[in-house]
Amino acid sequence: HSFAAQTWELEVMPPFPQPHLTWAEHGSRFLAAVENGPLSATQFHPEKSGEAGIQLLRNWISTL
């Protein structure tokens, strides 16, 4: 067996602004979504969250 490590040059980016956090409550409080610069993450399925979830996806797609 052999192993070869590929190397690439990394581009240094300026730090992202403070993340936008969205909290929800379902039995207890939890972090439901995070936006930080170009990164977005959710702790739920927006496509299964009715019209509000669809609008969230539309908003996200419009940033691409």
C-alpha positions as YAML, in Angstrom:
chain: A
units: angstrom
residues:
- id: 1
  name: HIS
  ca: [0.00, 0.00, 0.00]
- id: 2
  name: SER
  ca: [1.05, 3.58, -0.53]
- id: 3
  name: PHE
  ca: [-0.23, 6.99, 0.45]
- id: 4
  name: ALA
  ca: [0.31, 10.35, -1.23]
- id: 5
  name: ALA
  ca: [-0.75, 13.59, 0.41]
- id: 6
  name: GLN
  ca: [-1.89, 16.29, -1.96]
- id: 7
  name: THR
  ca: [-1.11, 19.87, -1.01]
- id: 8
  name: TRP
  ca: [-2.91, 22.99, -2.13]
- id: 9
  name: GLU
  ca: [-2.39, 26.63, -1.39]
- id: 10
  name: LEU
  ca: [-5.00, 28.08, 0.97]
- id: 11
  name: GLU
  ca: [-6.49, 31.49, 0.38]
- id: 12
  name: VAL
  ca: [-6.57, 33.58, 3.55]
- id: 13
  name: MET
  ca: [-9.97, 35.20, 3.96]
- id: 14
  name: PRO
  ca: [-10.95, 38.00, 6.31]
- id: 15
  name: PRO
  ca: [-12.81, 36.84, 9.40]
- id: 16
  name: PHE
  ca: [-16.56, 36.38, 9.09]
- id: 17
  name: PRO
  ca: [-18.83, 38.75, 11.00]
- id: 18
  name: GLN
  ca: [-20.52, 37.56, 14.16]
- id: 19
  name: PRO
  ca: [-22.91, 34.72, 13.28]
- id: 20
  name: HIS
  ca: [-26.67, 35.25, 13.27]
- id: 21
  name: LEU
  ca: [-28.24, 32.68, 15.58]
- id: 22
  name: THR
  ca: [-31.89, 31.60, 15.56]
- id: 23
  name: TRP
  ca: [-33.25, 29.86, 18.64]
- id: 24
  name: ALA
  ca: [-36.43, 27.78, 18.93]
- id: 25
  name: GLU
  ca: [-38.23, 25.98, 21.71]
- id: 26
  name: HIS
  ca: [-39.72, 22.50, 21.62]
- id: 27
  name: GLY
  ca: [-39.64, 21.09, 25.13]
- id: 28
  name: SER
  ca: [-36.43, 23.05, 25.68]
- id: 29
  name: ARG
  ca: [-34.59, 25.88, 23.95]
- id: 30
  name: PHE
  ca: [-32.25, 24.87, 21.11]
- id: 31
  name: LEU
  ca: [-30.21, 26.48, 18.36]
- id: 32
  name: ALA
  ca: [-32.32, 26.12, 15.20]
- id: 33
  name: ALA
  ca: [-30.24, 27.95, 12.58]
- id: 34
  name: VAL
  ca: [-26.90, 29.69, 12.10]
- id: 35
  name: GLU
  ca: [-25.79, 32.11, 9.40]
- id: 36
  name: ASN
  ca: [-22.17, 33.22, 9.24]
- id: 37
  name: GLY
  ca: [-20.96, 34.96, 6.11]
- id: 38
  name: PRO
  ca: [-21.64, 32.59, 3.19]
- id: 39
  name: LEU
  ca: [-22.39, 29.65, 5.50]
- id: 40
  name: SER
  ca: [-25.93, 28.64, 6.52]
- id: 41
  name: ALA
  ca: [-27.05, 25.67, 8.61]
- id: 42
  name: THR
  ca: [-30.34, 24.53, 10.11]
- id: 43
  name: GLN
  ca: [-31.22, 21.95, 12.75]
- id: 44
  name: PHE
  ca: [-34.47, 21.11, 10.94]
- id: 45
  name: HIS
  ca: [-35.76, 20.42, 7.43]
- id: 46
  name: PRO
  ca: [-36.95, 23.77, 6.00]
- id: 47
  name: GLU
  ca: [-38.63, 21.97, 3.10]
- id: 48
  name: LYS
  ca: [-40.89, 20.24, 5.65]
- id: 49
  name: SER
  ca: [-41.67, 23.42, 7.61]
- id: 50
  name: GLY
  ca: [-44.55, 24.82, 5.58]
- id: 51
  name: GLU
  ca: [-44.56, 28.19, 3.87]
- id: 52
  name: ALA
  ca: [-42.06, 29.71, 6.33]
- id: 53
  name: GLY
  ca: [-39.53, 26.99, 5.49]
- id: 54
  name: ILE
  ca: [-40.07, 27.45, 1.75]
- id: 55
  name: GLN
  ca: [-39.49, 31.20, 2.16]
- id: 56
  name: LEU
  ca: [-36.29, 30.51, 4.10]
- id: 57
  name: LEU
  ca: [-35.07, 28.37, 1.17]
- id: 58
  name: ARG
  ca: [-36.08, 31.06, -1.36]
- id: 59
  name: ASN
  ca: [-34.15, 33.66, 0.62]
- id: 60
  name: TRP
  ca: [-31.10, 31.41, 0.78]
- id: 61
  name: ILE
  ca: [-31.23, 30.61, -2.96]
- id: 62
  name: SER
  ca: [-31.42, 34.32, -3.78]
- id: 63
  name: THR
  ca: [-27.98, 34.79, -2.14]
- id: 64
  name: LEU
  ca: [-26.25, 32.28, -4.44]
...
